[in-house]
PDB file of C-alpha atoms in Angstrom:
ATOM      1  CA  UNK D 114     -16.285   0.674  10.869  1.00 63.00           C
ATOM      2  CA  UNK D 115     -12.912  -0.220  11.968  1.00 73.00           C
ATOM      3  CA  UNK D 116     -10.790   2.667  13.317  1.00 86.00           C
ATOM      4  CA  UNK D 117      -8.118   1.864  10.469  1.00 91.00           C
ATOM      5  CA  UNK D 118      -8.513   0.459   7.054  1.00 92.00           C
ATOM      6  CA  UNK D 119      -5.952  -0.576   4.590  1.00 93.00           C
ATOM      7  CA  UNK D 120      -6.390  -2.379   0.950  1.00 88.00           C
ATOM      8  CA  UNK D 121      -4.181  -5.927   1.752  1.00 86.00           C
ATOM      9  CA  UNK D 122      -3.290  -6.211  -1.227  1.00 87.00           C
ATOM     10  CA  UNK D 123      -1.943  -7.774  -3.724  1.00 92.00           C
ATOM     11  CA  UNK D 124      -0.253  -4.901  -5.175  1.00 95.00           C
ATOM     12  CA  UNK D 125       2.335  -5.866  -8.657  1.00 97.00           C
ATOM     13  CA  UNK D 126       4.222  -3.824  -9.983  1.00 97.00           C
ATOM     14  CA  UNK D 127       6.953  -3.787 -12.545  1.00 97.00           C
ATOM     15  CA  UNK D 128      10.785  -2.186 -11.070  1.00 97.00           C
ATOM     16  CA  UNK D 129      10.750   1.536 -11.462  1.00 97.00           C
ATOM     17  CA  UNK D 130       7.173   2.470 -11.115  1.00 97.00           C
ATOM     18  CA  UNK D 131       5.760   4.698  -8.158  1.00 97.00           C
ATOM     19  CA  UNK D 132       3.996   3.031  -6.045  1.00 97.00           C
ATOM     20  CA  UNK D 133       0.885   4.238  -3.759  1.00 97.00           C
ATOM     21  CA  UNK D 134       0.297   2.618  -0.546  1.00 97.00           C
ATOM     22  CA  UNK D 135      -3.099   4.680   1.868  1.00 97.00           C
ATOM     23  CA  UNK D 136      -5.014   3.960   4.407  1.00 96.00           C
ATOM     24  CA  UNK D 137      -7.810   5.623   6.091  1.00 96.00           C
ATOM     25  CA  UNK D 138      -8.949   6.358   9.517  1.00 94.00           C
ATOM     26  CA  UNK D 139     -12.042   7.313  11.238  1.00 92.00           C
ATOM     27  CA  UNK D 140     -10.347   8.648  15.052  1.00 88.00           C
ATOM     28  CA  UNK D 141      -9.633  12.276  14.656  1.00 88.00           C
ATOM     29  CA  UNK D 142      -7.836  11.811  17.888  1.00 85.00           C
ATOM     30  CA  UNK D 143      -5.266   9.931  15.862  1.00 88.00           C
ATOM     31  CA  UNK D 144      -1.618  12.729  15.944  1.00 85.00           C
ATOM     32  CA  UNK D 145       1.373  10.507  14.582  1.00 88.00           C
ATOM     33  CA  UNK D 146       1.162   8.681  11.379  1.00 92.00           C
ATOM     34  CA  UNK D 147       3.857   6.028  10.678  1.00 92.00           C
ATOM     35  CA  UNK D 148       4.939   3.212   7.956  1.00 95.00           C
ATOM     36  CA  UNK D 149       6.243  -0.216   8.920  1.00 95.00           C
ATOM     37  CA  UNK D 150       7.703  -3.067   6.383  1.00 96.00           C
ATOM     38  CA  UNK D 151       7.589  -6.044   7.371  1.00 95.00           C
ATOM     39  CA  UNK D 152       9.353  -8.953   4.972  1.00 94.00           C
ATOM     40  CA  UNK D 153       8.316 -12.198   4.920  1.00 89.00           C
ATOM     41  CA  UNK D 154       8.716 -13.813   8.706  1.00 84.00           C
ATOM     42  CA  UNK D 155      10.779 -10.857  10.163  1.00 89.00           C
ATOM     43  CA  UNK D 156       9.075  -8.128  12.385  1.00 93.00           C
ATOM     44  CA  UNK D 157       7.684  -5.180  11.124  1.00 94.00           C
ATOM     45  CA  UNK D 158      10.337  -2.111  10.448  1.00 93.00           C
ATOM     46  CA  UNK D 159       9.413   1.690  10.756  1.00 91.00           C
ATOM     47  CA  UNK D 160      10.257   3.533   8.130  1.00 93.00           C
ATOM     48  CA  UNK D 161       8.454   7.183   8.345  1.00 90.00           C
ATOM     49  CA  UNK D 162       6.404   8.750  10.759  1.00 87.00           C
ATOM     50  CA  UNK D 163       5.080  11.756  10.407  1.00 88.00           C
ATOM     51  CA  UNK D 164       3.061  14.619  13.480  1.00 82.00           C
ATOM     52  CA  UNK D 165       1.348  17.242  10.786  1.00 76.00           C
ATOM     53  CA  UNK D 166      -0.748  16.842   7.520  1.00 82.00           C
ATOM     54  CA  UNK D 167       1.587  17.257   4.555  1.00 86.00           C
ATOM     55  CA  UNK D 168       5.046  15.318   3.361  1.00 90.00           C
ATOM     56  CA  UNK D 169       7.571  14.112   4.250  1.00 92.00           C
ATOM     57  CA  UNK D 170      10.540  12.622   2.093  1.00 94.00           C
ATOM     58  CA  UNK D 171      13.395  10.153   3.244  1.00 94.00           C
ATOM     59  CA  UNK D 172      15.644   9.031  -0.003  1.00 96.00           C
ATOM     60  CA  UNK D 173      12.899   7.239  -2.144  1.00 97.00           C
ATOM     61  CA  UNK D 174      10.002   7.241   0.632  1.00 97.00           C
ATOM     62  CA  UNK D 175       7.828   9.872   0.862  1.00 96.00           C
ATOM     63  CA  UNK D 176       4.948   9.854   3.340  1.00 96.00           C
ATOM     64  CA  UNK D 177       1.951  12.266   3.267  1.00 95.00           C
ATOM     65  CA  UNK D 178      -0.862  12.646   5.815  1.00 95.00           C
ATOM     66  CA  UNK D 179      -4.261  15.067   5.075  1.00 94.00           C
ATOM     67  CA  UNK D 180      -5.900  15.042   8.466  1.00 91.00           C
ATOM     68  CA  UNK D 181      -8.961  17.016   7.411  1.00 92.00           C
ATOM     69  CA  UNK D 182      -9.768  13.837   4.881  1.00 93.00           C
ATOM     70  CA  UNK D 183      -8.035  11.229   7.416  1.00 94.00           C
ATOM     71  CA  UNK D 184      -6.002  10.210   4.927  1.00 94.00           C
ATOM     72  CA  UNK D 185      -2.406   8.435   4.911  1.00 96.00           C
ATOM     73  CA  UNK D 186      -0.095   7.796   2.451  1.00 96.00           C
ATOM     74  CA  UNK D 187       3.470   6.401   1.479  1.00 97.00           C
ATOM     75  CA  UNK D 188       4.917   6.555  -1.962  1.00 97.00           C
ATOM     76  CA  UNK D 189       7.913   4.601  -2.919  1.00 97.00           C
ATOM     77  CA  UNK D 190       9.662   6.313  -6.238  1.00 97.00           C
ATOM     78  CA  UNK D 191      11.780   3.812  -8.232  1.00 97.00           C
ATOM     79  CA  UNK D 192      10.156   0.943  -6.500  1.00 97.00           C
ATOM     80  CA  UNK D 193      13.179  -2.209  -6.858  1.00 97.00           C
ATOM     81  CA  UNK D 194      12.456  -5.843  -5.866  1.00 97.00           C
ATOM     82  CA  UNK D 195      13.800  -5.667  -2.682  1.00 97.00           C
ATOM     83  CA  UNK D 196      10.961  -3.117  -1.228  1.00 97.00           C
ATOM     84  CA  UNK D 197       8.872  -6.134  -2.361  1.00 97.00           C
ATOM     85  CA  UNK D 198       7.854  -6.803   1.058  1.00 96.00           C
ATOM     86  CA  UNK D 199       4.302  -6.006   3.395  1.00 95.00           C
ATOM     87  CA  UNK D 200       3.836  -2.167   4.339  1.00 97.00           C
ATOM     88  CA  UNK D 201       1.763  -1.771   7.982  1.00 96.00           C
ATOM     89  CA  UNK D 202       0.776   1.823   8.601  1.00 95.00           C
ATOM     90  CA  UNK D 203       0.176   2.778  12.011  1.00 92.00           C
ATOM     91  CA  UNK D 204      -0.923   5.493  14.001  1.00 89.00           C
ATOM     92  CA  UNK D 205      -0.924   6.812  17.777  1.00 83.00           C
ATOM     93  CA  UNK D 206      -3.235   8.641  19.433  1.00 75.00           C
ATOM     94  CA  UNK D 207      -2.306  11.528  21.999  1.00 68.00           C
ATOM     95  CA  UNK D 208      -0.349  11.775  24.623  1.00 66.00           C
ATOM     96  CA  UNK D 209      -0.928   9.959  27.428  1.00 64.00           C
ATOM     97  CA  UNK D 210      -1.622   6.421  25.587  1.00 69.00           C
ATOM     98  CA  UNK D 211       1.406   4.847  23.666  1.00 69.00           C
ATOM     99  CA  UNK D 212      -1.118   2.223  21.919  1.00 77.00           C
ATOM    100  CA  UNK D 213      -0.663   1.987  18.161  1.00 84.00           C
ATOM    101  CA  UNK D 214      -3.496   0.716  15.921  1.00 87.00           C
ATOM    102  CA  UNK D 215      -2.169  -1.156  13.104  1.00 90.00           C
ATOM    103  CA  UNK D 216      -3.382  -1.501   9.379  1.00 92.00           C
ATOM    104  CA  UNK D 217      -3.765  -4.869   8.666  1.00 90.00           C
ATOM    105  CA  UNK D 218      -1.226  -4.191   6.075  1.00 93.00           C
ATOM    106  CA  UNK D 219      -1.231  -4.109   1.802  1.00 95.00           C
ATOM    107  CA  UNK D 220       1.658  -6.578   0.254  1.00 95.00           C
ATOM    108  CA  UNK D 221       3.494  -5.617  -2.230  1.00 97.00           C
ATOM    109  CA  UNK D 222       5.554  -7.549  -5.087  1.00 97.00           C
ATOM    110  CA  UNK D 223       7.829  -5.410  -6.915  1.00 97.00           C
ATOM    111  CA  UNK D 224       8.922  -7.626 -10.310  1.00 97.00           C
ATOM    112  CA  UNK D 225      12.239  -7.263 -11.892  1.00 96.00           C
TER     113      UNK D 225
ATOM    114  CA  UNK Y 828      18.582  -4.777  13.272  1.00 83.00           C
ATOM    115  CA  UNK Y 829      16.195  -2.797  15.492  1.00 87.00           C
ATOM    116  CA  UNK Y 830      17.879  -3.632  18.897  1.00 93.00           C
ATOM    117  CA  UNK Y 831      15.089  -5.802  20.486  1.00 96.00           C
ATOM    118  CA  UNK Y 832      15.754  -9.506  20.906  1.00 97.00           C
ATOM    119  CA  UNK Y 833      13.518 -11.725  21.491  1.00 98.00           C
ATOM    120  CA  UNK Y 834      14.103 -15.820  22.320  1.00 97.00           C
ATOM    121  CA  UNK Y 835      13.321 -18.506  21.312  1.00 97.00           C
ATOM    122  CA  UNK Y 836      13.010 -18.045  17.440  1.00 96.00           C
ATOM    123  CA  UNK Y 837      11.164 -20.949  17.331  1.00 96.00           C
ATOM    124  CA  UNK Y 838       8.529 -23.004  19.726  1.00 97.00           C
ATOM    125  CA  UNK Y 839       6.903 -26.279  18.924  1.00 97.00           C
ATOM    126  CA  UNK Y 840       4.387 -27.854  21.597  1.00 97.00           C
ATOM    127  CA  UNK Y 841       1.303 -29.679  22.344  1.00 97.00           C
ATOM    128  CA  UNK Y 842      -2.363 -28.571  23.185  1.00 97.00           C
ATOM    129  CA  UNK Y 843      -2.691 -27.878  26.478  1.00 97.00           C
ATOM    130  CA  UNK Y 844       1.154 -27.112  27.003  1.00 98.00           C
ATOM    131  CA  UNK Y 845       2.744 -23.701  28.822  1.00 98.00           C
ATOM    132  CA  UNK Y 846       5.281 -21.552  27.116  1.00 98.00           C
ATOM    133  CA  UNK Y 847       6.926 -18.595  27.911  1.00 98.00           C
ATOM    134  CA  UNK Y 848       8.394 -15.901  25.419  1.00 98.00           C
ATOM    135  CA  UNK Y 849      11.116 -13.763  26.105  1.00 98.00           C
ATOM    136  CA  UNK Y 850      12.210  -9.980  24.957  1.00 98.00           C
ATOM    137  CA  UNK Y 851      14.821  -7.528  25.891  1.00 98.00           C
ATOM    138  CA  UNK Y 852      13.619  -4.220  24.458  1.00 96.00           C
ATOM    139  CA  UNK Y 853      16.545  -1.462  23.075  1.00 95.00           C
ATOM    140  CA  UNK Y 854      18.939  -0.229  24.921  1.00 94.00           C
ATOM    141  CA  UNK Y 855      17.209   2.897  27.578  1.00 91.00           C
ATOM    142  CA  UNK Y 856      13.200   1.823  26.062  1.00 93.00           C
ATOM    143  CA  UNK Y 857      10.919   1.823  29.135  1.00 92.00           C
ATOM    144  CA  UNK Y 858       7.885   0.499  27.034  1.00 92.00           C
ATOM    145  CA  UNK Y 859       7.487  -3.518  25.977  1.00 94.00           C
ATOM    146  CA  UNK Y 860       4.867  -4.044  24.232  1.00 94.00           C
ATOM    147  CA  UNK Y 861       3.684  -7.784  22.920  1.00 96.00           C
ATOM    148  CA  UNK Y 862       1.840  -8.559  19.394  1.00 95.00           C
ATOM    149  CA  UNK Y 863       0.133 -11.440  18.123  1.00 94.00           C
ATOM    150  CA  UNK Y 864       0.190 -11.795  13.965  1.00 92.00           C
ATOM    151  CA  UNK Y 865      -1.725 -14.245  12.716  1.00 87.00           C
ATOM    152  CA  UNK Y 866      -2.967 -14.508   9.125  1.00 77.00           C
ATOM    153  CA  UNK Y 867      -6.564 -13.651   9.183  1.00 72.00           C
ATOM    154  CA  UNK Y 868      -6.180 -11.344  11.818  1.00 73.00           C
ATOM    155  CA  UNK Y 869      -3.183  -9.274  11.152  1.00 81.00           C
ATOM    156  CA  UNK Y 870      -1.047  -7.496  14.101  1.00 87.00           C
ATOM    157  CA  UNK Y 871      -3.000  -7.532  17.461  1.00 88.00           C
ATOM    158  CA  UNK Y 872      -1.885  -5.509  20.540  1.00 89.00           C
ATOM    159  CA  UNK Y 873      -1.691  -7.633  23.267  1.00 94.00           C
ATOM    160  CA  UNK Y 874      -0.261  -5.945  26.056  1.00 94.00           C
ATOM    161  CA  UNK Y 875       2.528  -2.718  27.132  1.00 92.00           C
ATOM    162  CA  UNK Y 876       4.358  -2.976  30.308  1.00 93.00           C
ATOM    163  CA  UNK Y 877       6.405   0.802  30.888  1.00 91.00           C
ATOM    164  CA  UNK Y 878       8.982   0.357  33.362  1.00 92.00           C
ATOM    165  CA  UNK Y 879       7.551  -2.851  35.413  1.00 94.00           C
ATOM    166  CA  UNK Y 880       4.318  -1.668  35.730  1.00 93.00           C
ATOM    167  CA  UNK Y 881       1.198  -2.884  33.318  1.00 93.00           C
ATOM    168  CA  UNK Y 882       0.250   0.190  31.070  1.00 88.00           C
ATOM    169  CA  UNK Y 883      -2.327  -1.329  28.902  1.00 87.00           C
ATOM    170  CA  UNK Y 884      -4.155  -4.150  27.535  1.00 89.00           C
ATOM    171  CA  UNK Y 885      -5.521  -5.545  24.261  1.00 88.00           C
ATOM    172  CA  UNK Y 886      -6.993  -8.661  22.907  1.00 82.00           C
ATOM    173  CA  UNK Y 887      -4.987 -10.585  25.844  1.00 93.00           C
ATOM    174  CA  UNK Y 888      -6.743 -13.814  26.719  1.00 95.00           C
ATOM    175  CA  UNK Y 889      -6.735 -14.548  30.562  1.00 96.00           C
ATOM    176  CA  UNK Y 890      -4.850 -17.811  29.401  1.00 97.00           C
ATOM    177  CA  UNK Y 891      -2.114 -15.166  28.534  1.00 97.00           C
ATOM    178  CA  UNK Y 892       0.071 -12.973  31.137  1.00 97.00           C
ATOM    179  CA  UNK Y 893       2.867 -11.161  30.971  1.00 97.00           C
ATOM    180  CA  UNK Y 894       5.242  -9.594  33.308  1.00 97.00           C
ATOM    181  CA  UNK Y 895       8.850  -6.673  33.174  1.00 97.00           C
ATOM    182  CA  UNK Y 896      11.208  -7.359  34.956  1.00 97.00           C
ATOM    183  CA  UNK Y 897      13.290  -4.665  36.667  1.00 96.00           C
ATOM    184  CA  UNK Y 898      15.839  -5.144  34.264  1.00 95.00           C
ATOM    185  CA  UNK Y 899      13.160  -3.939  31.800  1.00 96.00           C
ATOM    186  CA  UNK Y 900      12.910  -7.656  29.916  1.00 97.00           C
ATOM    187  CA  UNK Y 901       9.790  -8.739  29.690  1.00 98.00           C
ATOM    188  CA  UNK Y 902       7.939 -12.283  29.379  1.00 98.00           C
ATOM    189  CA  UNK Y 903       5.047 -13.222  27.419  1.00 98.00           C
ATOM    190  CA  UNK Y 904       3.325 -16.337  29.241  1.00 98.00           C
ATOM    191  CA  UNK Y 905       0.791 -18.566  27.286  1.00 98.00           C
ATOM    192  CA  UNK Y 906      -0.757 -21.531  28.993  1.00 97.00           C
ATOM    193  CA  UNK Y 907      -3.383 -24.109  28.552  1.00 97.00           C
ATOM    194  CA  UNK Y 908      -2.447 -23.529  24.863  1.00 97.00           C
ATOM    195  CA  UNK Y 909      -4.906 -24.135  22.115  1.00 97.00           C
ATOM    196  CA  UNK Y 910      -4.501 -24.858  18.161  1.00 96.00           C
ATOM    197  CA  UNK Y 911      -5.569 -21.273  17.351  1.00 94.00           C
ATOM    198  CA  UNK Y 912      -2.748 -19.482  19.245  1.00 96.00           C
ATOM    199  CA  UNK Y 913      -0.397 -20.758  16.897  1.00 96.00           C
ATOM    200  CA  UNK Y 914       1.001 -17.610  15.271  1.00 95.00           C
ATOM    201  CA  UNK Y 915       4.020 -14.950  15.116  1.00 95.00           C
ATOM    202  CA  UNK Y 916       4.324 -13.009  18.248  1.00 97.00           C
ATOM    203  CA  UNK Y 917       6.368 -10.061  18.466  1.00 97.00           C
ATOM    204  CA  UNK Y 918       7.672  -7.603  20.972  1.00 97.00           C
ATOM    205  CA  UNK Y 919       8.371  -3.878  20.617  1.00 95.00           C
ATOM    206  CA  UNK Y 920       9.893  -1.285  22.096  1.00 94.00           C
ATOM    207  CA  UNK Y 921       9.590   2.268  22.492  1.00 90.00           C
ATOM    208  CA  UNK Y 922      11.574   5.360  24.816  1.00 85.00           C
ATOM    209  CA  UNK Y 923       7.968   5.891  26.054  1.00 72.00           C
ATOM    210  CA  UNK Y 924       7.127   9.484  27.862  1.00 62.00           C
ATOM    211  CA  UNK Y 925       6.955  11.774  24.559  1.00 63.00           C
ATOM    212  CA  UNK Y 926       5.718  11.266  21.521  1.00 63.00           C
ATOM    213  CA  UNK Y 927       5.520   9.768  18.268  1.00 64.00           C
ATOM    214  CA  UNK Y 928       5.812   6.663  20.628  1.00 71.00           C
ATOM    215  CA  UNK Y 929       7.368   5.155  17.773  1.00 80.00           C
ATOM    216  CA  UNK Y 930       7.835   1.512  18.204  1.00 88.00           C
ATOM    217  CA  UNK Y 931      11.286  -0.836  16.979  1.00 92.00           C
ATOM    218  CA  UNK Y 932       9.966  -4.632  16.615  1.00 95.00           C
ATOM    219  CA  UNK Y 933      12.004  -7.706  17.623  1.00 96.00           C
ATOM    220  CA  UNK Y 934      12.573 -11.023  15.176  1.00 96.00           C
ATOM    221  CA  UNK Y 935       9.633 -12.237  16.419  1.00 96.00           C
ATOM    222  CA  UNK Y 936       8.490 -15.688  18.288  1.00 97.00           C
ATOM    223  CA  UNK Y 937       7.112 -18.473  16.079  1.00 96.00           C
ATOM    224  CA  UNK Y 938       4.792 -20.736  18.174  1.00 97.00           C
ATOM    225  CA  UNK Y 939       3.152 -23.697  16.303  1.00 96.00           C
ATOM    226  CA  UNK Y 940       1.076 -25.939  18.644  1.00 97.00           C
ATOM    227  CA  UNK Y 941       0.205 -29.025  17.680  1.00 96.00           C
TER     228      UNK Y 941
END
């Protein structure tokens, strides 16, 4: 079992739905939870990160972690062409190691 | 624009060739960290330098080395290069020393070998 999994993808949806992006993880040793999007050919750009299980919201974003379930989320609210783009999530284990083990990443088209 | 630069954009060379990648990580970031992305095999953790010394490795081939610099820049070496190491390779930085160890991502490197 790989230590994160994440549905690639395709994901299409029309402008203005809400869109649900998870992944799962099997290392409970796993503390901070984050959300990169990457566009096409560019690097990969953090957009949350979250420490605790619940939510947190940033403008349209909003990022939710259930540790007991090892469980990640990001919802994007509104959802517009331009967040049509790759979404890595990403998480770091504790202190003492700075590694951070990458979903292979869902893609997402958002269509006008 | 996340801070980190990384040169050139673009590399073009032959089988068997040496190239050598180059990132300046964000303004006070100790930690450099290099990333393969490939198609089939998504981002891969190749190697973190924190403030000149080697922190810790990934799927680094021995072909590959990398080094930081005092200056805190930091070069990605790949020699004796092969078909299959074609790919995007990034470089990231983080503060390093607390957490969420957060990392920023450069433009990236594409390297096509022919």
């Amino acid at each position: 079992q790989k230590e994160v999994e994440q549905d690639p993808g395709p994901l299409s949806v029309p402008e203005g739905a809400i869109v649900s992006l998870n992944c799962t993880y099997s290392n409970s040793a796993f503390q901070y939870f984050m959300w990169y999007r990457q566009y096409s050919r560019k690097g990969p750009e953090l957009l949350m990160y979250t420490y605790s299980s619940g939510n947190k919201e940033d403008g349209r974003f909003t990022a939710q972690v259930d540790k007991s379930s090892k469980y990640i989320s990001l919802f994007i609210r509104d959802s517009q062409p331009s967040d049509s783009a790759t979404y890595l999530c990403a998480m770091s284990p504790p202190p003492g190691s700075y590694q951070l083990t990458f979903g292979k990443g869902t893609k997402l088209s958002v269509i006008p | 624009d996340s801070g980190v630069t990384q040169t050139p954009k673009h590399l073009i060379t032959a089988t068997g060739q040496r190239v050598t990648l180059r990132c300046s990580p964000r303004s006070g970031d100790l930690s450099v960290y290099w990333y393969q992305q490939s198609l089939d095999q998504g981002l891969q953790f190749l190697i973190q330098y924190y403030n000149g010394e080697e922190r810790a490795k990934g799927n680094i081939l021995e072909r590959f080395s990398a080094q930081q610099f005092p200056d805190l820049h930091s070069e990605l070496n790949l020699s004796s290069l092969e078909l299959g190491d074609s790919a995007l390779y990034f470089c990231a930085s983080s503060a390093g020393g607390a957490p969420p160890y957060e990392q920023y991502f450069g433009p990236g490197t594409r390297l096509t070998v022919t």
